[in-house]
Coordinates of C-alpha atoms in Angstrom, one line a residue:
X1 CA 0.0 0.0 0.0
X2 CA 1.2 3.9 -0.1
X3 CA 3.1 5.2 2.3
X4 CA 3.8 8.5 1.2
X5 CA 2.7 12.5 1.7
X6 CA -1.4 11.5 2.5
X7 CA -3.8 14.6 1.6
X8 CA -6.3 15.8 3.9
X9 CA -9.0 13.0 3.7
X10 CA -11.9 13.9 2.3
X11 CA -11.4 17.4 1.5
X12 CA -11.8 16.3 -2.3
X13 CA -14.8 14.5 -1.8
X14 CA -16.4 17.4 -0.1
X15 CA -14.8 20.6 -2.2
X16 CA -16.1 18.2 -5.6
X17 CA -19.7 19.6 -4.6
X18 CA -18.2 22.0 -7.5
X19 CA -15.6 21.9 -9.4
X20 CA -13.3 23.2 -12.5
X21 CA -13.0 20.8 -15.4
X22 CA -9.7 19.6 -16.3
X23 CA -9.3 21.5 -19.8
X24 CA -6.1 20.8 -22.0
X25 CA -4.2 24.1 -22.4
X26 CA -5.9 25.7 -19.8
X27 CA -6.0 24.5 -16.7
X28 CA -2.3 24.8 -16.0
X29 CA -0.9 25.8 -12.8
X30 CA -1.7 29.7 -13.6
X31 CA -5.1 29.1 -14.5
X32 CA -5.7 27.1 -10.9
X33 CA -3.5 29.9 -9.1
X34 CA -6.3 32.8 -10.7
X35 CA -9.1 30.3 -9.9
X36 CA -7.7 29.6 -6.3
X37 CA -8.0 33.1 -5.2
X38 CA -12.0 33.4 -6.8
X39 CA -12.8 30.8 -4.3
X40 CA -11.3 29.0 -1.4
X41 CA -13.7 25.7 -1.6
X42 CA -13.6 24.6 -5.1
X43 CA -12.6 21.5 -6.2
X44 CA -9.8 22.7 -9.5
X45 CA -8.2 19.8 -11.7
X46 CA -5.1 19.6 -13.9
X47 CA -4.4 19.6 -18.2
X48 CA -4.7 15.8 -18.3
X49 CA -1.1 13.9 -18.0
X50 CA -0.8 10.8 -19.2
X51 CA 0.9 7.9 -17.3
X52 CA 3.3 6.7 -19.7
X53 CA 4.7 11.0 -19.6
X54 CA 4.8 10.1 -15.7
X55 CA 6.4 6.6 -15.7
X56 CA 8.3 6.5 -19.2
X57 CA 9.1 9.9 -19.6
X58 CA 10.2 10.8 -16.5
X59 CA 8.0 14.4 -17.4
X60 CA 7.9 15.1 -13.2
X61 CA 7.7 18.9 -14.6
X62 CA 4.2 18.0 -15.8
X63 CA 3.3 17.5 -11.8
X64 CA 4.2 21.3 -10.5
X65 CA 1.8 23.0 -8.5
X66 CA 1.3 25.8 -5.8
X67 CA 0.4 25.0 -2.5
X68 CA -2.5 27.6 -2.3
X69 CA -4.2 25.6 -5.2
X70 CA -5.3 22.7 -2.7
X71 CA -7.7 20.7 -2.9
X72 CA -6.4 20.5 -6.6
X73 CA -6.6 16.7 -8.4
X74 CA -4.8 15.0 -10.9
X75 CA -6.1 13.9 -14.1
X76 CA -4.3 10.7 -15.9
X77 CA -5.0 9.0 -19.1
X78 CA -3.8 5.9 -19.8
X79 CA -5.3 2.1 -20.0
X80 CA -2.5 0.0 -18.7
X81 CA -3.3 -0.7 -14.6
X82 CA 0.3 -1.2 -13.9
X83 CA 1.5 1.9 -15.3
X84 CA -1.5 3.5 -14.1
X85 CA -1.0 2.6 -10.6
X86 CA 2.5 3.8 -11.0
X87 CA 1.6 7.3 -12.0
X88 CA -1.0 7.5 -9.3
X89 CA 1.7 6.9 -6.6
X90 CA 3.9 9.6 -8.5
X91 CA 1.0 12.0 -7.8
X92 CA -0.1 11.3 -4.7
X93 CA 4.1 11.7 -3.5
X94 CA 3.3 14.7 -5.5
X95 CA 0.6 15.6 -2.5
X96 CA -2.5 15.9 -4.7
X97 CA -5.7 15.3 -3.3
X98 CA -7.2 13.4 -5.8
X99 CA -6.0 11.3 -8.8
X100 CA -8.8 11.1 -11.6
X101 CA -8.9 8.3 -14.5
X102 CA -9.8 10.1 -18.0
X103 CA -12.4 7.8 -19.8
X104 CA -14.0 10.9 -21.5
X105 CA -11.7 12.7 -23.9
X106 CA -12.6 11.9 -27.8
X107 CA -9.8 13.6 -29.0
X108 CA -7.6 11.3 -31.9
X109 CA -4.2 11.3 -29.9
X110 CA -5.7 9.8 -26.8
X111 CA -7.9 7.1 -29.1
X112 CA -4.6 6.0 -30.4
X113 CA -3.3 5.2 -27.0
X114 CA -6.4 3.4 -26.4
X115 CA -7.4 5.1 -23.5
X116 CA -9.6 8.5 -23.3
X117 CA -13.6 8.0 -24.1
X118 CA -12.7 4.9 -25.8
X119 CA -12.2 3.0 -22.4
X120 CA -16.2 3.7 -22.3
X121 CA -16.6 0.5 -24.4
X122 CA -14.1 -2.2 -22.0
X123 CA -16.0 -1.2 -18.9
X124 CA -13.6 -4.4 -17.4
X125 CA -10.0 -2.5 -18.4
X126 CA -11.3 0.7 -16.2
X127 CA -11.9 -1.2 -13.3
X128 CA -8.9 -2.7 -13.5
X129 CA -7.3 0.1 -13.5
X130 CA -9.2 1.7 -10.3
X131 CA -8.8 -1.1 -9.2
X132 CA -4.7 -1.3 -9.6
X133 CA -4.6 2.5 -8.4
X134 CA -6.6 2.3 -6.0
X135 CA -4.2 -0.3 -4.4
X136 CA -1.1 2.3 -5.3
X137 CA -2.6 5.4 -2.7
X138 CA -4.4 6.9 -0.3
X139 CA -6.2 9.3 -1.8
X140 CA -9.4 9.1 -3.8
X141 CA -9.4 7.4 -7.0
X142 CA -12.5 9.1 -9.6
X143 CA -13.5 8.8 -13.1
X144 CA -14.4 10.8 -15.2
X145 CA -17.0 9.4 -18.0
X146 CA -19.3 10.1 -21.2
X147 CA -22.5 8.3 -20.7
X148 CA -21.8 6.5 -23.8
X149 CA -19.4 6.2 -27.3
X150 CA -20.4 5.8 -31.3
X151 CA -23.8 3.2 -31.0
X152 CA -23.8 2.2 -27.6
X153 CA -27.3 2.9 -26.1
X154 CA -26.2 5.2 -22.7
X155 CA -29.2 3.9 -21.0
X156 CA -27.6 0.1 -21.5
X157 CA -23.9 0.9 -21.2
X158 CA -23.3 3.7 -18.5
X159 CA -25.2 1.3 -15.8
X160 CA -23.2 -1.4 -16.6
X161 CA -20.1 1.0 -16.3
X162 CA -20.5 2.4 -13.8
X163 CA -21.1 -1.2 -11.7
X164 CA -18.3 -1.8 -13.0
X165 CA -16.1 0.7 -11.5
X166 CA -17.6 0.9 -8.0
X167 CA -17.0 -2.8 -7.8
X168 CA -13.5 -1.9 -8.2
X169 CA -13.5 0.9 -5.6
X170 CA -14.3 4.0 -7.2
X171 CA -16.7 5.7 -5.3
X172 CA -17.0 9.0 -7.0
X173 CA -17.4 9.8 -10.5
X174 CA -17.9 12.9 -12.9
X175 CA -19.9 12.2 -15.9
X176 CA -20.1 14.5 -19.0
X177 CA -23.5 13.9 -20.2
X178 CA -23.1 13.6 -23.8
X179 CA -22.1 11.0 -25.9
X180 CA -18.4 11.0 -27.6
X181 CA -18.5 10.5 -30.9
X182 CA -14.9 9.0 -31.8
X183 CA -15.3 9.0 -35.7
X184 CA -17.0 12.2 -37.4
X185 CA -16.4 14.8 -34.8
X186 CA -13.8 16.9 -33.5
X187 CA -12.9 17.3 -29.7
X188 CA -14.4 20.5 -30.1
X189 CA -17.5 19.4 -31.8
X190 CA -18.0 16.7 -29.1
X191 CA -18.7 19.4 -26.7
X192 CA -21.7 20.9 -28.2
X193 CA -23.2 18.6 -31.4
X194 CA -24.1 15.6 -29.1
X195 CA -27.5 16.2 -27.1
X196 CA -27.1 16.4 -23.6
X197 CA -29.2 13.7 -21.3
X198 CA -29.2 15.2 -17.9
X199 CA -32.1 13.1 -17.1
X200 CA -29.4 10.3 -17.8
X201 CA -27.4 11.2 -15.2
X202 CA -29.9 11.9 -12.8
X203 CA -31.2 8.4 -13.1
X204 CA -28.0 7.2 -12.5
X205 CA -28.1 9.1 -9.1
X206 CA -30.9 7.6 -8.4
X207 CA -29.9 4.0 -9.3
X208 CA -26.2 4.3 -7.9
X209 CA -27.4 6.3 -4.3
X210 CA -23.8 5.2 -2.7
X211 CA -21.8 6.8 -5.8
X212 CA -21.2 10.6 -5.2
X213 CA -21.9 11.9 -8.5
X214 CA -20.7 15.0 -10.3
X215 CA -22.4 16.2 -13.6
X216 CA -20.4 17.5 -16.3
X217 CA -21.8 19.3 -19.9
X218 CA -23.6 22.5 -20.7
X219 CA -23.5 24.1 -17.5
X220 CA -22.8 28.3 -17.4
X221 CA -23.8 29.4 -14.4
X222 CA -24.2 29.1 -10.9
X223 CA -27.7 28.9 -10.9
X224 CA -28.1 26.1 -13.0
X225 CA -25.0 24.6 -10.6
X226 CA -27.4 24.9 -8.0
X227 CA -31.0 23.1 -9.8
X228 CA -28.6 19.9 -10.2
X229 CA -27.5 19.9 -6.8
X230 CA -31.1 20.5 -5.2
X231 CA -32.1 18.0 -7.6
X232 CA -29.9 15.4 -6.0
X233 CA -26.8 15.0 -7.2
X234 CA -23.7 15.7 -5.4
X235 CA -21.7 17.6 -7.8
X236 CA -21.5 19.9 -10.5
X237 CA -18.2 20.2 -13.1
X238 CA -17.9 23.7 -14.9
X239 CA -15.3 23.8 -17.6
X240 CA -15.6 26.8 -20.7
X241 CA -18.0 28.9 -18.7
X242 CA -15.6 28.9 -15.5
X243 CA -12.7 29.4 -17.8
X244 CA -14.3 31.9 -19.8
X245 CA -16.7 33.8 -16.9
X246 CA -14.3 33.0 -13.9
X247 CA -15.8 35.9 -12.1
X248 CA -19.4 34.7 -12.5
X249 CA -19.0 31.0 -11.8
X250 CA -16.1 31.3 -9.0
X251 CA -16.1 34.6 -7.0
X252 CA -19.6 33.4 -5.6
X253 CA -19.2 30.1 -5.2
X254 CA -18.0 29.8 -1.5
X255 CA -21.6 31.5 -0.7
X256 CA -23.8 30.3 -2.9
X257 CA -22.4 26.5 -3.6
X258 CA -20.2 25.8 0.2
X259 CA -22.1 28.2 2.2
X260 CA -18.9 29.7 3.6
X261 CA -16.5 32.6 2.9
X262 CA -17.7 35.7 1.5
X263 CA -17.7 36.7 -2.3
X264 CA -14.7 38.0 -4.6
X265 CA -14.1 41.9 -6.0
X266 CA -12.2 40.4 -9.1
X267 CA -10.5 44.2 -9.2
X268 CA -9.0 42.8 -5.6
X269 CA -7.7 39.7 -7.5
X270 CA -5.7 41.4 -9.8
X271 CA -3.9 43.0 -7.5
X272 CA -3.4 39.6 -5.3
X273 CA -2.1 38.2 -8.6
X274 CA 0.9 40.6 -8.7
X275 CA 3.2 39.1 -6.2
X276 CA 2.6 35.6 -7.8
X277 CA 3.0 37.4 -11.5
X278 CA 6.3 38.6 -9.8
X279 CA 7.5 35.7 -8.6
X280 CA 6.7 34.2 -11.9
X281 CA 8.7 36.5 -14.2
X282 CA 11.5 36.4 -11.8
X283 CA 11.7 32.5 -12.5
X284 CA 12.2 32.9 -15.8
X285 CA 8.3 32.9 -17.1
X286 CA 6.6 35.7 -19.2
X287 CA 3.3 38.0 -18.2
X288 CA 1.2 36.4 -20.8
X289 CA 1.5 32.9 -19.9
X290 CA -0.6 34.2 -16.9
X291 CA -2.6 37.0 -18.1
X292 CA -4.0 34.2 -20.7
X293 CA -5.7 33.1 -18.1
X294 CA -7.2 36.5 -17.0
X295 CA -9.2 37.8 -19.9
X296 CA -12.1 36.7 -18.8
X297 CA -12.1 38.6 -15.4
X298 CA -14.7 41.6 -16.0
X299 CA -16.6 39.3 -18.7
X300 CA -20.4 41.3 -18.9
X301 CA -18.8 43.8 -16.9
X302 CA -17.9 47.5 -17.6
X303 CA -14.5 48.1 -19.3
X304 CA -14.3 44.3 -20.1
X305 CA -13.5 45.1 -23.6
X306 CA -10.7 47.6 -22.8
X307 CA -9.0 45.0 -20.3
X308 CA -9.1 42.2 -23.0
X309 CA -6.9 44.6 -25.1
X310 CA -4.9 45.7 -22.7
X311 CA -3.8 42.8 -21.9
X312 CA -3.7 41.1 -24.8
X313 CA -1.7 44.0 -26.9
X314 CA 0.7 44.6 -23.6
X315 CA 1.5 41.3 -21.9
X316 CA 3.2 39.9 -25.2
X317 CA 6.0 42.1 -25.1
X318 CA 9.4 41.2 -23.8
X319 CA 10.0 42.6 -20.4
X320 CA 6.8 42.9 -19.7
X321 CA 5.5 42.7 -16.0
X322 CA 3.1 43.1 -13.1
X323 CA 2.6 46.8 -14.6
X324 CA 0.8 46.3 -17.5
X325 CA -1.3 44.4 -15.9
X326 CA -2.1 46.9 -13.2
X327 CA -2.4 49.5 -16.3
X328 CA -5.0 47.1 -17.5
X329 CA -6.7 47.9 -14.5
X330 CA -6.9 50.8 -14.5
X331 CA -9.2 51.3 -17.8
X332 CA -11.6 48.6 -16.2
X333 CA -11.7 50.1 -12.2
X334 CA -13.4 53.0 -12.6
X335 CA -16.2 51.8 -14.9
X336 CA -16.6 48.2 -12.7
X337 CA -17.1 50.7 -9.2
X338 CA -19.4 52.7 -10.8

C-alpha cells in the first residue's frame, strides 16, 4: 500500500460539490492559481497527464503545482493498470488530493493510446485500473466518464459501467453527459453537437445512491450549478463557462455552492495576482502565460473590452511585467465601481 505524503482526507470528496474541469491548455498551474484566489472551496483539476509521460518519460515537470491551489486533483489518461498505478503513486508523493482516470476525452491522440472516451466500451480495463490505483494510494481514485461512445445505447452501457467501476473501488465519478462520438467529430465538436441527457445522469443518481456523483456538460452558471445539486446530485463540473466567466462561476461560489466565505471583488484579484506574477517572471516565465488566463475577469462587466486589449496587446512584449497588468486595470476600475 502507499506510504507516502497523505492529503487531507476527504477534503476532495467534499470541495467536488463543485468543481473546475480539467481542460487541456488551460487548466495549467496559472489558470488554478487565478481560480484559487476566486474561491477558497472549489474543487480545480489539472491539463490531463498521461501515465506513460509520468512513468516512461520521466516528465515530473508536468506534476508542479502551488500550494495555495489545494484541494487540486490530478487527471491521468492511460489504459495499462500497472503503469497507471505507478503514476498515481507519483501523484499522490506529488501531495495531490485526488487522482482522476480520464475515460471521456474523444480527441484522436488519446484514441490512439487506447485510452480517453474509448475505455467507455471495456468497462472491465477501467476497473482494472481503479482497481490497480486504488491499491497504489491513499487518496481518492475518480472517473471521469461520457455516458456513452459511437452506437452504444447510454441507458444500457453507462449502468453497466458504472457497476463496473464501483466494484473496483471507485466511489465518485464525474460524468459529462453527452455521448463521444470517436469518428466524425472533433474534440471541439464533441462538446456541443451531441445532445445532452441530464435526465441520464440523474437516473444514474438515483440508481447508484452510494456513488457521489458529479455532472459535467452545458453548464454556465451558478444557478443552473445549484437546480442539479437540489435535484440530488452531489456535484456539478464547470469547464468553458468557468474558464471563460471566472468571475461569474467562481467569485460566488464559497456562498452560494459551500455556504462559507464571502464573495470576490475580481479588481481585488488582480492586485493579489501581482506578487505571484512577480514571482513568476523572476523564475524565468513571461506576463502572458498568466494573463492568458485572465481575460475573462470583468466578462459582462464594464471596461471588459478595454481589459481584453490591454492585456492582450501589452502582456506579449518582452520585459513585460506586473505593470501592465495593473495599467489594464486601471481602464476597467473605474467603470466596474461605478
Amino acid at each position: 500500500m502507499y506510504d507516502g505524503v497523505v492529503a487531507v482526507t476527504g477534503k476532495a470528496n467534499k470541495a467536488a460539490r463543485l468543481s473546475v474541469a480539467p481542460m487541456m491548455d488551460w487548466t495549467d498551474r496559472n489558470c488554478r492559481y487565478l481560480h484559487r484566489l476566486l474561491s477558497s472551496e472549489t474543487l480545480l483539476y489539472t491539463e490531463m497527464v498521461t501515465a506513460p509521460a509520468l512513468v516512461r518519460g520521466g516528465a515530473l515537470h508536468l506534476l508542479e503545482y502551488n500550494d495555495a491551489e489545494h484541494p487540486v486533483a490530478l487527471q491521468l489518461g492511460g489504459s495499462d493498470p500497472e503503469e497507471l498505478a505507478r503514476a498515481a503513486r507519483i501523484g499522490a508523493d506529488a501531495g495531490y488530493d485526488e487522482i482522476n482516470l480520464n475515460c471521456g476525452c474523444p480527441s484522436d491522440r488519446v484514441q490512439s493510446g487506447t485510452f480517453g472516451a474509448v475505455l467507455m466500451k471495456d468497462p472491465m480495463r477501467v476497473a482494472e485500473c481503479v482497481a490497480a490505483m486504488g491499491e497504489a494510494v491513499n487518496v481518492d481514485v475518480t472517473v471521469k466518464c461520457r455516458i456513452g461512445v459511437d452506437a452504444q445505447e447510454p441507458r444500457d452501457v453507462l449502468p453497466a459501467f458504472l457497476d463496473q467501476i464501483r466494484t473496483a473501488g471507485c466511489e465518485r465519478v464525474t460524468i459529462h453527459a453527452r455521448k463521444a462520438w470517436l469518428q466524425g467529430l472533433s474534440p471541439k465538436e464533441n462538446r456541443d453537437i451531441p445532445p445532452l441527457d441530464y435526465d441520464l445522469v440523474h437516473q444514474m443518481k438515483a440508481d447508484f445512491p452510494d456513488l457521489h456523483i458529479s455532472l459535467n456538460g452545458g453548464v454556465t452558471s451558478l444557478d443552473e450549478a445549484t437546480a442539479h445539486l437540489d435535484a440530488g446530485l452531489d456535484g456539478v463540473m464547470i469547464g468553458r463557462a468557468a474558464y471563460h466567466q471566472p468571475t461569474d462561476i467562481l467569485s460566488e461560489a464559497d456562498t452560494r455552492i459551500f455556504k462559507t466565505g464571502t464573495a470576490r471583488d475580481p479588481i481585488a484579484i488582480v492586485r493579489q495576482m501581482v506578487p505571484y506574477v512577480e514571482r513568476h517572471i523572476a523564475n524565468g516565465g513571461r506576463l502572458h502565460q498568466i494573463t492568458r488566463h485572465m481575460l475573462g475577469l470583468f466578462a459582462g462587466r464594464p471596461g471588459a473590452r478595454a481589459w481584453r486589449r490591454a492585456l492582450s496587446e501589452g502582456a506579449v512584449h518582452d520585459g513585460a511585467g506586473p505593470e501592465v497588468m495593473l495599467q489594464a486595470l486601471d481602464r476597467v476600475a473605474p467603470l466596474a465601481e461605478v
